[in-house]
Amino acid sequence: MPEGRPTIPAALRRQVLVEAGHRCAIPTCRQHPVEVEHINDWARVKKHEFENLIALCPTCHRRKGNGPDQIDRKALRQYKANLAVLNSRYGDLERRVIEIYAGMLRNDAVDPANMVPLSLGAGSWLHLMYLVQDGYLARVQWEGGIRIGHVLPVEKYQLTPAGAEFVQRWAAAQPLDPPTDDGA
């Protein structure tokens, strides 16, 4: 840390780390461990504010800048904004589902039109409620398994076309619009 610069308060640092899930805020990275970095340099702003702090792994931290193949401030602000949308709307399992599908799309493992369904335990709908409600994930018919009483212990969910677009936008750090109350 540069001389004369105060440390980031522990509570503020924790808030930034929790926002990013203790992982790099760059969606195509998501590595750990991370450093808390100023979007606009400390030397310019001379203060620690949540809106200007982001969690970056050491590699992405070194890539911060304005040159070719560097991560500029505008992109960092968009990553920060996308974290706010995701974290204010979706729970932990929903964010993990988004990351799983982003990884599949990133690795060209699947065509967005033919995303493989995820099989999850019975009752998962409660944890995936907002992704389903927003039209990004749909429960699909399960053609196998063993029934226990009247309950099938496995549920399958498929990424919808709107969900594939949402995941692609998130992975590319394009702006994410907060869902409206009607799920549109």
Short mmCIF file of C-alpha atoms in Angstrom, two decimals:
data_model
loop_
_atom_site.label_atom_id
_atom_site.label_comp_id
_atom_site.label_asym_id
_atom_site.label_seq_id
_atom_site.Cartn_x
_atom_site.Cartn_y
_atom_site.Cartn_z
CA MET A 1 0.00 0.00 0.00
CA PRO A 2 1.36 3.45 -0.88
CA GLU A 3 2.71 5.48 2.01
CA GLY A 4 0.20 7.84 3.60
CA ARG A 5 -2.79 5.95 2.28
CA PRO A 6 -5.13 4.65 5.01
CA THR A 7 -6.16 1.01 4.91
CA ILE A 8 -9.64 0.14 3.71
CA PRO A 9 -11.84 -0.31 6.81
CA ALA A 10 -12.46 -3.99 7.56
CA ALA A 11 -16.27 -3.67 7.36
CA LEU A 12 -16.06 -1.99 3.94
CA ARG A 13 -13.55 -4.55 2.68
CA ARG A 14 -15.82 -7.37 3.86
CA GLN A 15 -18.81 -5.77 2.09
CA VAL A 16 -16.90 -5.66 -1.23
CA LEU A 17 -15.71 -9.26 -0.83
CA VAL A 18 -19.19 -10.52 0.03
CA GLU A 19 -20.64 -8.66 -2.97
CA ALA A 20 -18.31 -10.62 -5.26
CA GLY A 21 -18.61 -13.90 -3.35
CA HIS A 22 -14.92 -13.67 -2.40
CA ARG A 23 -14.11 -14.23 -6.08
CA CYS A 24 -12.89 -12.01 -8.89
CA ALA A 25 -15.73 -9.75 -10.11
CA ILE A 26 -14.78 -10.37 -13.76
CA PRO A 27 -17.39 -12.96 -14.87
CA THR A 28 -15.03 -14.80 -17.22
CA CYS A 29 -12.49 -15.14 -14.41
CA ARG A 30 -14.14 -15.67 -10.99
CA GLN A 31 -10.77 -16.76 -9.51
CA HIS A 32 -9.66 -16.39 -5.94
CA PRO A 33 -7.92 -15.15 -3.86
CA VAL A 34 -8.81 -11.54 -4.60
CA GLU A 35 -7.63 -8.02 -3.81
CA VAL A 36 -9.93 -5.08 -3.18
CA GLU A 37 -9.14 -2.49 -5.84
CA HIS A 38 -10.27 1.09 -6.49
CA ILE A 39 -12.06 1.54 -9.81
CA ASN A 40 -10.97 5.17 -9.94
CA ASP A 41 -7.46 5.28 -8.50
CA TRP A 42 -6.95 6.20 -4.85
CA ALA A 43 -4.45 8.87 -5.90
CA ARG A 44 -7.28 10.69 -7.69
CA VAL A 45 -10.23 10.20 -5.30
CA LYS A 46 -8.39 10.03 -1.94
CA LYS A 47 -11.19 8.04 -0.25
CA HIS A 48 -12.51 4.52 0.18
CA GLU A 49 -16.15 4.18 -0.95
CA PHE A 50 -18.10 1.00 -1.65
CA GLU A 51 -19.21 2.24 -5.09
CA ASN A 52 -15.58 2.69 -6.12
CA LEU A 53 -14.24 -0.63 -4.83
CA ILE A 54 -14.24 -3.98 -6.61
CA ALA A 55 -12.75 -7.42 -5.91
CA LEU A 56 -10.16 -8.54 -8.47
CA CYS A 57 -7.79 -11.48 -8.59
CA PRO A 58 -4.09 -10.53 -8.87
CA THR A 59 -4.08 -11.27 -12.62
CA CYS A 60 -7.10 -9.07 -13.38
CA HIS A 61 -5.75 -6.42 -11.01
CA ARG A 62 -2.56 -6.25 -13.09
CA ARG A 63 -4.71 -5.98 -16.25
CA LYS A 64 -6.44 -2.84 -15.02
CA GLY A 65 -5.62 0.07 -17.36
CA ASN A 66 -6.50 1.73 -20.63
CA GLY A 67 -4.21 -0.09 -23.06
CA PRO A 68 -5.02 -2.94 -25.43
CA ASP A 69 -6.07 -6.13 -23.62
CA GLN A 70 -6.48 -4.20 -20.39
CA ILE A 71 -9.60 -3.80 -18.26
CA ASP A 72 -10.63 -0.16 -18.30
CA ARG A 73 -12.61 1.74 -15.68
CA LYS A 74 -15.80 1.70 -17.74
CA ALA A 75 -15.70 -2.11 -17.83
CA LEU A 76 -14.96 -2.26 -14.10
CA ARG A 77 -17.97 -0.05 -13.38
CA GLN A 78 -20.13 -2.36 -15.51
CA TYR A 79 -18.87 -5.44 -13.67
CA LYS A 80 -19.69 -3.69 -10.39
CA ALA A 81 -23.19 -2.75 -11.61
CA ASN A 82 -23.87 -6.31 -12.76
CA LEU A 83 -22.86 -7.65 -9.34
CA ALA A 84 -25.45 -5.34 -7.79
CA VAL A 85 -28.21 -6.66 -10.09
CA LEU A 86 -27.29 -10.28 -9.43
CA ASN A 87 -26.87 -9.90 -5.70
CA SER A 88 -30.01 -7.86 -5.12
CA ARG A 89 -32.22 -10.31 -6.98
CA TYR A 90 -30.75 -13.81 -6.95
CA GLY A 91 -29.78 -16.17 -4.16
CA ASP A 92 -26.59 -18.18 -3.87
CA LEU A 93 -27.85 -21.24 -5.77
CA GLU A 94 -29.27 -19.04 -8.54
CA ARG A 95 -25.93 -17.25 -8.95
CA ARG A 96 -24.15 -20.62 -9.07
CA VAL A 97 -26.54 -21.82 -11.79
CA ILE A 98 -25.77 -18.64 -13.77
CA GLU A 99 -22.04 -19.33 -13.37
CA ILE A 100 -22.41 -22.98 -14.44
CA TYR A 101 -24.25 -22.02 -17.62
CA ALA A 102 -21.80 -19.17 -18.28
CA GLY A 103 -18.95 -21.67 -18.06
CA MET A 104 -20.69 -23.99 -20.52
CA LEU A 105 -21.26 -21.13 -22.96
CA ARG A 106 -17.74 -19.76 -22.48
CA ASN A 107 -16.17 -23.12 -23.24
CA ASP A 108 -18.44 -23.65 -26.26
CA ALA A 109 -19.56 -26.84 -24.53
CA VAL A 110 -23.12 -26.33 -25.74
CA ASP A 111 -25.20 -24.35 -28.16
CA PRO A 112 -27.28 -21.78 -26.24
CA ALA A 113 -30.38 -23.16 -27.96
CA ASN A 114 -29.70 -26.66 -26.58
CA MET A 115 -28.51 -26.08 -23.04
CA VAL A 116 -28.43 -29.23 -20.98
CA PRO A 117 -30.90 -29.38 -18.10
CA LEU A 118 -29.64 -29.34 -14.54
CA SER A 119 -30.88 -32.05 -12.21
CA LEU A 120 -31.41 -30.84 -8.67
CA GLY A 121 -33.00 -32.21 -5.53
CA ALA A 122 -36.73 -32.00 -4.89
CA GLY A 123 -37.77 -28.62 -3.55
CA SER A 124 -35.10 -26.79 -5.54
CA TRP A 125 -37.79 -24.60 -7.07
CA LEU A 126 -37.76 -22.50 -3.90
CA HIS A 127 -34.06 -21.74 -4.33
CA LEU A 128 -34.46 -21.07 -8.07
CA MET A 129 -37.71 -19.14 -7.76
CA TYR A 130 -36.48 -15.80 -9.14
CA LEU A 131 -34.68 -17.31 -12.15
CA VAL A 132 -37.89 -19.20 -12.95
CA GLN A 133 -40.11 -16.18 -12.22
CA ASP A 134 -37.95 -13.97 -14.47
CA GLY A 135 -38.26 -16.48 -17.33
CA TYR A 136 -34.58 -17.43 -17.38
CA LEU A 137 -35.03 -21.00 -16.15
CA ALA A 138 -37.90 -23.43 -16.67
CA ARG A 139 -38.69 -26.69 -14.95
CA VAL A 140 -38.77 -29.55 -17.44
CA GLN A 141 -40.45 -32.92 -17.27
CA TRP A 142 -38.31 -35.61 -15.68
CA GLU A 143 -38.69 -38.92 -17.50
CA GLY A 144 -36.86 -41.12 -15.03
CA GLY A 145 -36.12 -41.61 -11.41
CA ILE A 146 -37.83 -43.27 -8.52
CA ARG A 147 -40.87 -41.82 -6.79
CA ILE A 148 -40.90 -41.68 -3.02
CA GLY A 149 -44.56 -41.48 -2.10
CA HIS A 150 -45.96 -38.76 -4.35
CA VAL A 151 -42.69 -36.87 -4.57
CA LEU A 152 -40.05 -37.29 -7.24
CA PRO A 153 -36.71 -36.60 -5.45
CA VAL A 154 -35.17 -34.93 -8.53
CA GLU A 155 -36.21 -31.83 -10.46
CA LYS A 156 -34.80 -30.78 -13.84
CA TYR A 157 -34.39 -27.18 -14.97
CA GLN A 158 -33.61 -25.90 -18.45
CA LEU A 159 -32.16 -22.51 -19.37
CA THR A 160 -34.68 -20.67 -21.55
CA PRO A 161 -33.68 -18.62 -24.62
CA ALA A 162 -34.12 -15.47 -22.50
CA GLY A 163 -31.97 -17.12 -19.83
CA ALA A 164 -29.24 -17.93 -22.36
CA GLU A 165 -29.25 -14.29 -23.47
CA PHE A 166 -29.09 -13.12 -19.84
CA VAL A 167 -26.15 -15.46 -19.07
CA GLN A 168 -24.31 -14.38 -22.22
CA ARG A 169 -24.81 -10.70 -21.32
CA TRP A 170 -23.52 -11.34 -17.80
CA ALA A 171 -20.47 -13.27 -19.03
CA ALA A 172 -19.68 -10.51 -21.55
CA ALA A 173 -20.15 -7.80 -18.87
CA GLN A 174 -22.93 -6.18 -20.87
CA PRO A 175 -25.46 -4.21 -18.84
CA LEU A 176 -27.99 -6.32 -16.99
CA ASP A 177 -31.40 -4.75 -16.56
CA PRO A 178 -32.98 -5.42 -13.21
CA PRO A 179 -36.05 -7.62 -13.66
CA THR A 180 -39.40 -5.90 -13.27
CA ASP A 181 -42.01 -7.06 -10.77
CA ASP A 182 -43.91 -8.85 -13.52
CA GLY A 183 -40.86 -10.95 -14.46
CA ALA A 184 -40.34 -9.17 -17.80
#
